[in-house]
mmCIF file of C-alpha atoms and ligand atoms in Angstrom:
data_model
loop_
_atom_site.group_PDB
_atom_site.id
_atom_site.type_symbol
_atom_site.label_atom_id
_atom_site.label_comp_id
_atom_site.label_asym_id
_atom_site.label_seq_id
_atom_site.Cartn_x
_atom_site.Cartn_y
_atom_site.Cartn_z
ATOM 1 C CA MET A 1 -60.900 23.296 20.574
ATOM 2 C CA ARG A 2 -61.384 20.636 17.966
ATOM 3 C CA ARG A 3 -57.509 19.464 18.232
ATOM 4 C CA MET A 4 -58.307 19.058 21.877
ATOM 5 C CA VAL A 5 -61.221 16.840 21.645
ATOM 6 C CA LEU A 6 -59.567 14.676 19.012
ATOM 7 C CA LEU A 7 -56.292 14.431 21.198
ATOM 8 C CA GLU A 8 -58.338 13.428 24.160
ATOM 9 C CA ALA A 9 -59.930 10.449 22.126
ATOM 10 C CA ILE A 10 -56.481 9.150 21.024
ATOM 11 C CA GLU A 11 -55.084 9.239 24.790
ATOM 12 C CA LYS A 12 -58.344 7.161 25.661
ATOM 13 C CA ARG A 13 -57.788 4.713 22.908
ATOM 14 C CA LEU A 14 -54.246 4.244 23.220
ATOM 15 C CA LEU A 15 -54.553 2.916 26.566
ATOM 16 C CA GLU A 16 -57.844 0.984 25.870
ATOM 17 C CA GLU A 17 -56.308 -0.726 22.704
ATOM 18 C CA LEU A 18 -53.147 -1.788 24.756
ATOM 19 C CA ASN A 19 -54.418 -5.087 26.653
ATOM 20 C CA PRO A 20 -51.895 -7.930 26.288
ATOM 21 C CA LYS A 21 -52.164 -10.598 28.631
ATOM 22 C CA VAL A 22 -48.863 -10.635 29.903
ATOM 23 C CA ARG A 23 -48.433 -7.850 32.397
ATOM 24 C CA LEU A 24 -44.715 -6.992 31.783
ATOM 25 C CA VAL A 25 -45.812 -6.421 28.160
ATOM 26 C CA LEU A 26 -48.631 -3.924 29.362
ATOM 27 C CA GLU A 27 -46.056 -1.927 31.686
ATOM 28 C CA THR A 28 -43.395 -1.811 29.160
ATOM 29 C CA GLY A 29 -46.040 -0.281 26.546
ATOM 30 C CA ARG A 30 -47.613 1.716 28.777
ATOM 31 C CA TYR A 31 -44.548 3.078 30.235
ATOM 32 C CA LEU A 32 -43.383 4.400 26.725
ATOM 33 C CA ILE A 33 -47.028 5.546 25.951
ATOM 34 C CA ASP A 34 -47.360 7.652 29.331
ATOM 35 C CA GLY A 35 -43.887 9.218 28.462
ATOM 36 C CA GLY A 36 -45.586 11.780 26.410
ATOM 37 C CA GLY A 37 -45.411 12.679 22.722
ATOM 38 C CA LYS A 38 -46.930 15.055 20.685
ATOM 39 C CA ARG A 39 -49.581 12.398 19.071
ATOM 40 C CA LEU A 40 -49.066 13.976 15.610
ATOM 41 C CA ARG A 41 -49.519 10.597 13.655
ATOM 42 C CA PRO A 42 -52.909 9.703 15.037
ATOM 43 C CA LEU A 43 -53.965 13.381 14.830
ATOM 44 C CA ILE A 44 -53.092 13.703 11.326
ATOM 45 C CA THR A 45 -54.690 10.547 10.332
ATOM 46 C CA MET A 46 -58.000 11.670 11.729
ATOM 47 C CA LEU A 47 -57.487 15.177 10.479
ATOM 48 C CA SER A 48 -56.894 13.689 6.851
ATOM 49 C CA CYS A 49 -59.899 11.649 7.037
ATOM 50 C CA GLY A 50 -62.034 14.693 8.249
ATOM 51 C CA MET A 51 -60.644 16.808 5.261
ATOM 52 C CA CYS A 52 -61.741 13.931 3.044
ATOM 53 C CA GLY A 53 -65.402 14.020 4.004
ATOM 54 C CA GLY A 54 -65.302 11.078 6.659
ATOM 55 C CA ASP A 55 -66.095 10.870 10.269
ATOM 56 C CA PRO A 56 -62.532 11.792 12.040
ATOM 57 C CA GLU A 57 -63.849 9.205 14.667
ATOM 58 C CA GLY A 58 -63.707 6.639 11.793
ATOM 59 C CA ALA A 59 -60.133 6.879 11.694
ATOM 60 C CA LEU A 60 -59.490 7.096 15.361
ATOM 61 C CA PRO A 61 -58.078 2.936 15.555
ATOM 62 C CA LEU A 62 -56.018 3.488 12.544
ATOM 63 C CA GLY A 63 -54.460 6.790 13.774
ATOM 64 C CA VAL A 64 -53.812 4.415 17.213
ATOM 65 C CA GLY A 65 -52.279 1.822 15.101
ATOM 66 C CA LEU A 66 -49.910 4.241 13.274
ATOM 67 C CA GLU A 67 -48.920 5.772 16.835
ATOM 68 C CA TYR A 68 -48.241 1.880 18.008
ATOM 69 C CA ILE A 69 -45.962 1.471 15.064
ATOM 70 C CA HIS A 70 -44.458 4.827 16.135
ATOM 71 C CA ALA A 71 -43.859 3.771 19.511
ATOM 72 C CA ALA A 72 -42.601 0.256 18.631
ATOM 73 C CA SER A 73 -40.042 2.021 16.334
ATOM 74 C CA LEU A 74 -38.781 4.025 19.519
ATOM 75 C CA LEU A 75 -38.427 0.813 21.711
ATOM 76 C CA HIS A 76 -36.465 -0.845 18.963
ATOM 77 C CA ASP A 77 -34.422 2.233 18.191
ATOM 78 C CA ASP A 78 -33.481 2.932 21.708
ATOM 79 C CA VAL A 79 -32.081 -0.545 21.854
ATOM 80 C CA VAL A 80 -30.093 -0.429 18.471
ATOM 81 C CA ASP A 81 -28.840 3.049 19.851
ATOM 82 C CA GLY A 82 -28.329 2.035 23.306
ATOM 83 C CA ALA A 83 -30.013 4.899 24.340
ATOM 84 C CA LYS A 84 -30.517 5.706 28.363
ATOM 85 C CA ARG A 85 -33.124 8.413 27.822
ATOM 86 C CA ARG A 86 -36.396 8.885 25.876
ATOM 87 C CA ARG A 87 -38.838 11.470 26.325
ATOM 88 C CA GLY A 88 -37.188 13.176 29.336
ATOM 89 C CA ARG A 89 -36.960 9.985 31.451
ATOM 90 C CA ASP A 90 -35.334 6.765 31.777
ATOM 91 C CA SER A 91 -35.413 4.747 28.261
ATOM 92 C CA ALA A 92 -37.795 1.594 28.552
ATOM 93 C CA ASN A 93 -34.744 -0.661 27.677
ATOM 94 C CA LEU A 94 -32.923 0.687 30.704
ATOM 95 C CA ILE A 95 -35.626 0.160 32.859
ATOM 96 C CA PHE A 96 -37.051 -3.266 31.534
ATOM 97 C CA GLY A 97 -34.149 -4.662 29.722
ATOM 98 C CA ASN A 98 -33.365 -4.809 25.674
ATOM 99 C CA GLU A 99 -35.021 -8.336 25.577
ATOM 100 C CA VAL A 100 -38.102 -6.966 26.889
ATOM 101 C CA ALA A 101 -38.306 -3.734 25.103
ATOM 102 C CA VAL A 102 -37.672 -5.421 21.744
ATOM 103 C CA LEU A 103 -40.601 -7.855 22.127
ATOM 104 C CA THR A 104 -42.808 -5.177 23.650
ATOM 105 C CA GLY A 105 -42.251 -3.692 20.505
ATOM 106 C CA ASP A 106 -42.913 -6.836 18.309
ATOM 107 C CA TYR A 107 -46.152 -6.792 20.023
ATOM 108 C CA MET A 108 -47.197 -3.268 19.616
ATOM 109 C CA TYR A 109 -46.495 -3.410 15.597
ATOM 110 C CA ALA A 110 -48.637 -6.744 15.690
ATOM 111 C CA LYS A 111 -51.250 -4.987 17.450
ATOM 112 C CA ALA A 112 -51.208 -2.096 14.857
ATOM 113 C CA LEU A 113 -51.521 -4.216 11.893
ATOM 114 C CA HIS A 114 -54.321 -6.407 13.638
ATOM 115 C CA LEU A 115 -56.199 -3.005 14.390
ATOM 116 C CA PHE A 116 -55.644 -2.423 10.419
ATOM 117 C CA SER A 117 -57.014 -5.880 9.706
ATOM 118 C CA THR A 118 -60.110 -4.847 11.874
ATOM 119 C CA TYR A 119 -60.727 -1.440 10.917
ATOM 120 C CA GLY A 120 -58.909 -0.710 7.845
ATOM 121 C CA ASN A 121 -58.559 -2.682 4.112
ATOM 122 C CA MET A 122 -55.914 -3.998 1.673
ATOM 123 C CA GLU A 123 -54.899 -0.800 0.528
ATOM 124 C CA MET A 124 -54.080 0.696 3.774
ATOM 125 C CA ILE A 125 -52.154 -2.551 5.191
ATOM 126 C CA ARG A 126 -50.080 -2.380 1.878
ATOM 127 C CA THR A 127 -49.420 1.296 2.532
ATOM 128 C CA VAL A 128 -48.440 0.695 6.163
ATOM 129 C CA SER A 129 -46.426 -2.291 5.843
ATOM 130 C CA GLN A 130 -44.195 -0.465 3.020
ATOM 131 C CA ALA A 131 -43.764 2.406 5.309
ATOM 132 C CA VAL A 132 -42.452 0.181 7.987
ATOM 133 C CA MET A 133 -40.023 -1.842 5.498
ATOM 134 C CA GLU A 134 -38.621 1.676 4.468
ATOM 135 C CA MET A 135 -38.053 2.720 8.087
ATOM 136 C CA ALA A 136 -36.068 -0.479 8.579
ATOM 137 C CA GLU A 137 -34.177 -0.266 5.406
ATOM 138 C CA ALA A 138 -33.467 3.611 6.374
ATOM 139 C CA GLN A 139 -32.447 2.629 9.963
ATOM 140 C CA VAL A 140 -29.950 -0.005 8.365
ATOM 141 C CA LEU A 141 -28.517 2.604 6.026
ATOM 142 C CA GLU A 142 -28.087 5.250 8.635
ATOM 143 C CA LEU A 143 -26.425 2.603 11.062
ATOM 144 C CA SER A 144 -23.955 1.549 8.048
ATOM 145 C CA LYS A 145 -23.386 5.220 7.433
ATOM 146 C CA VAL A 146 -22.138 6.443 11.329
ATOM 147 C CA GLY A 147 -18.983 7.987 11.538
ATOM 148 C CA GLU A 148 -19.037 8.856 7.659
ATOM 149 C CA LEU A 149 -19.737 12.115 5.881
ATOM 150 C CA ILE A 150 -23.027 11.398 3.848
ATOM 151 C CA THR A 151 -24.146 12.707 0.582
ATOM 152 C CA GLU A 152 -27.342 15.091 0.652
ATOM 153 C CA GLU A 153 -29.072 12.282 -1.017
ATOM 154 C CA GLU A 154 -28.473 9.916 1.387
ATOM 155 C CA TYR A 155 -29.387 12.320 4.205
ATOM 156 C CA PHE A 156 -32.797 12.555 2.660
ATOM 157 C CA GLN A 157 -33.192 8.894 1.864
ATOM 158 C CA ILE A 158 -32.394 8.583 5.874
ATOM 159 C CA ILE A 159 -34.719 11.182 7.100
ATOM 160 C CA ASP A 160 -37.627 10.075 4.676
ATOM 161 C CA GLY A 161 -37.413 6.631 6.306
ATOM 162 C CA LYS A 162 -36.914 7.635 9.696
ATOM 163 C CA THR A 163 -39.743 10.063 9.918
ATOM 164 C CA GLY A 164 -41.540 11.014 6.369
ATOM 165 C CA VAL A 165 -42.665 7.744 5.265
ATOM 166 C CA LEU A 166 -44.900 7.020 8.678
ATOM 167 C CA PHE A 167 -46.479 10.743 7.962
ATOM 168 C CA GLY A 168 -46.749 9.750 4.472
ATOM 169 C CA ALA A 169 -48.536 6.586 5.750
ATOM 170 C CA CYS A 170 -50.768 8.731 8.230
ATOM 171 C CA VAL A 171 -52.047 11.296 5.703
ATOM 172 C CA ALA A 172 -52.861 8.570 3.158
ATOM 173 C CA VAL A 173 -54.352 6.088 5.516
ATOM 174 C CA GLY A 174 -56.772 8.730 7.122
ATOM 175 C CA GLY A 175 -57.649 10.399 3.557
ATOM 176 C CA MET A 176 -58.341 6.736 2.157
ATOM 177 C CA ALA A 177 -60.749 6.288 5.322
ATOM 178 C CA GLY A 178 -62.363 9.617 4.587
ATOM 179 C CA GLY A 179 -63.196 8.589 0.921
ATOM 180 C CA CYS A 180 -60.425 10.222 -1.278
ATOM 181 C CA SER A 181 -58.743 7.997 -3.609
ATOM 182 C CA ASP A 182 -55.467 10.036 -4.252
ATOM 183 C CA ARG A 183 -53.384 7.774 -2.034
ATOM 184 C CA GLU A 184 -50.098 9.153 -4.000
ATOM 185 C CA GLN A 185 -51.112 12.843 -3.586
ATOM 186 C CA LEU A 186 -51.962 12.426 0.080
ATOM 187 C CA TYR A 187 -48.837 10.432 0.996
ATOM 188 C CA GLU A 188 -46.609 12.958 -0.419
ATOM 189 C CA VAL A 189 -48.214 15.549 1.731
ATOM 190 C CA GLY A 190 -47.317 13.631 4.895
ATOM 191 C CA LEU A 191 -43.777 12.781 3.530
ATOM 192 C CA ARG A 192 -42.989 16.448 2.941
ATOM 193 C CA MET A 193 -44.547 17.275 6.712
ATOM 194 C CA GLY A 194 -42.615 14.235 8.017
ATOM 195 C CA ARG A 195 -39.316 15.712 6.245
ATOM 196 C CA ALA A 196 -39.758 19.395 7.656
ATOM 197 C CA PHE A 197 -40.461 17.821 11.262
ATOM 198 C CA GLN A 198 -37.169 15.960 11.139
ATOM 199 C CA LEU A 199 -35.077 18.570 9.699
ATOM 200 C CA ILE A 200 -36.525 20.713 12.357
ATOM 201 C CA ASP A 201 -35.192 17.762 14.829
ATOM 202 C CA ASP A 202 -31.798 17.869 13.513
ATOM 203 C CA LEU A 203 -31.717 21.782 13.633
ATOM 204 C CA LEU A 204 -32.738 21.279 17.363
ATOM 205 C CA ASP A 205 -29.636 19.246 17.747
ATOM 206 C CA TYR A 206 -27.614 22.172 16.706
ATOM 207 C CA ALA A 207 -29.605 25.121 18.155
ATOM 208 C CA GLY A 208 -32.477 23.890 20.689
ATOM 209 C CA ASP A 209 -32.613 24.809 24.087
ATOM 210 C CA PRO A 210 -31.923 21.769 26.020
ATOM 211 C CA GLU A 211 -34.251 22.828 28.860
ATOM 212 C CA LYS A 212 -37.210 22.726 26.515
ATOM 213 C CA THR A 213 -36.245 19.943 24.243
ATOM 214 C CA GLY A 214 -35.028 17.469 27.188
ATOM 215 C CA LYS A 215 -31.699 16.505 25.152
ATOM 216 C CA PRO A 216 -28.405 17.917 25.122
ATOM 217 C CA VAL A 217 -27.050 19.820 21.866
ATOM 218 C CA GLY A 218 -24.440 18.261 19.698
ATOM 219 C CA ASN A 219 -25.585 14.774 19.836
ATOM 220 C CA ASP A 220 -25.567 14.029 16.191
ATOM 221 C CA LEU A 221 -21.998 15.111 16.157
ATOM 222 C CA ARG A 222 -21.067 13.250 19.169
ATOM 223 C CA GLU A 223 -22.542 9.831 17.647
ATOM 224 C CA GLY A 224 -21.037 10.506 14.089
ATOM 225 C CA LYS A 225 -23.939 11.536 12.098
ATOM 226 C CA THR A 226 -24.197 13.828 9.356
ATOM 227 C CA THR A 227 -27.577 15.793 9.393
ATOM 228 C CA TYR A 228 -28.479 19.031 7.486
ATOM 229 C CA PRO A 229 -27.377 21.987 9.455
ATOM 230 C CA LEU A 230 -23.471 20.393 8.735
ATOM 231 C CA LEU A 231 -24.331 19.435 5.278
ATOM 232 C CA SER A 232 -26.019 22.845 4.240
ATOM 233 C CA VAL A 233 -22.484 24.765 5.402
ATOM 234 C CA LEU A 234 -20.072 21.911 4.456
ATOM 235 C CA GLY A 235 -18.734 24.087 1.337
ATOM 236 C CA SER A 236 -17.133 26.504 3.895
ATOM 237 C CA LEU A 237 -15.806 24.161 6.265
ATOM 238 C CA ASP A 238 -12.346 22.111 6.007
ATOM 239 C CA ARG A 239 -13.950 18.702 4.915
ATOM 240 C CA GLU A 240 -10.912 16.621 6.108
ATOM 241 C CA ARG A 241 -11.561 18.469 9.602
ATOM 242 C CA VAL A 242 -15.156 17.230 9.577
ATOM 243 C CA GLU A 243 -14.435 13.892 8.701
ATOM 244 C CA ARG A 244 -12.329 13.380 11.316
ATOM 245 C CA LEU A 245 -14.542 14.416 13.993
ATOM 246 C CA LEU A 246 -17.408 12.191 12.748
ATOM 247 C CA GLY A 247 -14.887 9.224 12.056
ATOM 248 C CA SER A 248 -13.508 9.831 15.570
ATOM 249 C CA VAL A 249 -14.534 6.996 18.360
ATOM 250 C CA GLU A 250 -14.467 9.731 21.240
ATOM 251 C CA PRO A 251 -14.343 13.302 20.035
ATOM 252 C CA SER A 252 -13.509 15.670 22.952
ATOM 253 C CA GLU A 253 -16.182 17.888 23.607
ATOM 254 C CA GLU A 254 -14.321 20.888 22.887
ATOM 255 C CA GLU A 255 -13.826 20.061 18.986
ATOM 256 C CA ILE A 256 -17.810 19.029 18.903
ATOM 257 C CA GLU A 257 -18.579 22.183 20.381
ATOM 258 C CA SER A 258 -16.400 24.433 18.305
ATOM 259 C CA LEU A 259 -17.849 22.541 15.003
ATOM 260 C CA ARG A 260 -21.172 23.057 16.356
ATOM 261 C CA ARG A 261 -20.906 26.629 16.721
ATOM 262 C CA GLU A 262 -19.109 27.012 13.744
ATOM 263 C CA VAL A 263 -22.249 25.338 11.525
ATOM 264 C CA LEU A 264 -24.441 28.057 13.383
ATOM 265 C CA SER A 265 -22.211 31.022 12.793
ATOM 266 C CA LEU A 266 -22.185 30.180 8.999
ATOM 267 C CA GLY A 267 -26.045 29.926 9.040
ATOM 268 C CA GLY A 268 -26.592 26.182 9.137
ATOM 269 C CA ASP A 269 -29.513 26.632 11.091
ATOM 270 C CA VAL A 270 -31.056 29.129 9.149
ATOM 271 C CA ARG A 271 -30.649 27.048 5.769
ATOM 272 C CA THR A 272 -32.190 24.198 7.778
ATOM 273 C CA LYS A 273 -35.229 25.962 8.905
ATOM 274 C CA GLU A 274 -35.603 27.360 4.927
ATOM 275 C CA ARG A 275 -35.301 23.952 3.649
ATOM 276 C CA ALA A 276 -37.931 22.894 6.233
ATOM 277 C CA VAL A 277 -40.151 25.592 5.230
ATOM 278 C CA GLU A 278 -39.693 24.790 1.636
ATOM 279 C CA GLU A 279 -40.842 21.310 2.169
ATOM 280 C CA LEU A 280 -44.038 22.465 4.090
ATOM 281 C CA LYS A 281 -44.630 24.992 1.391
ATOM 282 C CA ARG A 282 -44.693 22.017 -1.374
ATOM 283 C CA ALA A 283 -47.114 19.931 0.946
ATOM 284 C CA LYS A 284 -49.532 23.177 1.552
ATOM 285 C CA GLU A 285 -49.526 23.474 -2.524
ATOM 286 C CA LEU A 286 -50.093 19.675 -2.660
ATOM 287 C CA LEU A 287 -53.149 20.353 -0.098
ATOM 288 C CA GLY A 288 -54.626 22.847 -2.652
ATOM 289 C CA SER A 289 -56.591 20.337 -4.535
ATOM 290 C CA PHE A 290 -58.327 19.007 -1.627
ATOM 291 C CA PRO A 291 -61.765 20.365 -0.062
ATOM 292 C CA GLU A 292 -61.701 23.350 2.273
ATOM 293 C CA ASN A 293 -62.816 22.900 5.557
ATOM 294 C CA SER A 294 -61.989 23.345 9.335
ATOM 295 C CA TYR A 295 -59.941 19.593 9.104
ATOM 296 C CA LYS A 296 -57.834 21.460 6.663
ATOM 297 C CA GLU A 297 -57.191 24.177 8.072
ATOM 298 C CA GLU A 298 -56.458 22.180 11.322
ATOM 299 C CA ILE A 299 -53.377 20.578 9.361
ATOM 300 C CA LEU A 300 -52.198 23.584 7.960
ATOM 301 C CA ARG A 301 -51.915 25.082 11.669
ATOM 302 C CA LEU A 302 -50.038 21.595 12.318
ATOM 303 C CA MET A 303 -47.666 22.406 9.615
ATOM 304 C CA ASP A 304 -46.634 25.617 11.109
ATOM 305 C CA PHE A 305 -46.285 24.231 14.492
ATOM 306 C CA VAL A 306 -43.734 21.955 13.008
ATOM 307 C CA ALA A 307 -41.809 24.592 11.594
ATOM 308 C CA PHE A 308 -41.885 26.608 14.627
ATOM 309 C CA ARG A 309 -42.036 24.027 17.220
ATOM 310 C CA GLU A 310 -38.948 24.170 20.032
ATOM 311 C CA LEU A 311 -39.047 20.614 21.283
HETATM 312 C C1 FPP B 401 -35.042 7.685 15.799
HETATM 313 O O1 FPP B 401 -34.055 8.113 15.418
HETATM 314 C C2 FPP B 401 -35.739 6.474 14.895
HETATM 315 C C3 FPP B 401 -36.824 6.302 14.456
HETATM 316 C C4 FPP B 401 -37.927 7.394 14.515
HETATM 317 C C5 FPP B 401 -37.307 5.190 13.335
HETATM 318 C C6 FPP B 401 -36.732 4.049 13.965
HETATM 319 C C7 FPP B 401 -37.250 2.628 13.049
HETATM 320 C C8 FPP B 401 -37.053 1.332 13.354
HETATM 321 C C9 FPP B 401 -36.241 0.890 14.299
HETATM 322 C C10 FPP B 401 -37.453 0.304 12.081
HETATM 323 C C11 FPP B 401 -38.967 -0.081 12.440
HETATM 324 C C12 FPP B 401 -39.365 -0.754 13.497
HETATM 325 C C13 FPP B 401 -40.454 -1.064 13.760
HETATM 326 C C14 FPP B 401 -40.744 -2.182 14.662
HETATM 327 C C15 FPP B 401 -41.654 -0.406 13.436
HETATM 328 P P1 FPP B 401 -33.088 8.757 16.075
HETATM 329 O O2 FPP B 401 -32.118 7.976 17.058
HETATM 330 O O3 FPP B 401 -32.282 9.536 15.091
HETATM 331 O O4 FPP B 401 -33.810 9.677 17.343
HETATM 332 P P2 FPP B 401 -34.026 9.705 18.633
HETATM 333 O O5 FPP B 401 -33.141 11.052 19.194
HETATM 334 O O6 FPP B 401 -35.327 9.969 18.885
HETATM 335 O O7 FPP B 401 -33.643 8.490 19.345
HETATM 336 MG MG1 MG B 402 -32.513 7.005 18.718
#
């Protein structure tokens, strides 16, 4: 019930704050926002604020800013990846062109900082800008490693930047808005939650149901990306074969499918799920020192949603 009330307020404010003077910026921004998404970032920002004793409504514009940053990163990411689909429909870059997609992303990112300068404080701005720096760095790292077999350390550096740091910023910012002072601990709760989210995302790329996720399986292998399901069973695979496939410019669909199935038969899916659950366990432990209330319970429920989601 509470989650639905918060989600309604988030949807309304997401549309209200997006008010550029130029129509095409509005159309492009709205296209991405209307495309859906789980709104996990504003939700955990508001819940973290409530858990720490604040009125979650107070963190609404901050959560909206964090969702705009997420939206901006997706607009840019689809240009970088040359993606044609996003959230089950044509990507914004395909419809409006790369130039408009990048510039609308710039607008949304700046709008987010504007919201933070109005409703937040310097420490929050520092937290958020640090997260965006790490996101951009991790994207460059990921790009530079396409076609290569990467180490587990590099993998976690990439997924922390891709998803973890922004979740970390959400929990930290929300908590600070609610009056908590333990920024580091809050940040780590979010970081681990984001890590778990991305691990499950990477698992779904191997074992998801395309009907539910809206995307075909095997994309990461197809794009030459090493993710956890593969890394977790690498010791039982022929390393040279894996490297050849990742590095090949146009791998055959048979090769991709056969490696994908082998990773699953070796238990790569189970191991990835276990690792995600481990990250969430640590996040839950860290939450132990924060007040017990209905907002915290809702955060714990969201963590289970992250681990058991199918899309
Ligand atoms: C999606 O990865 C990528 C991200 C969530 C992060 C993108 C970050 C940036 C472009 C840098 C930050 C930029 C701004 C403006 C804040 P993916 O390609 O693996 O996933 P996908 O299947 O959803 O495309
Ligand atoms: Mg992408």
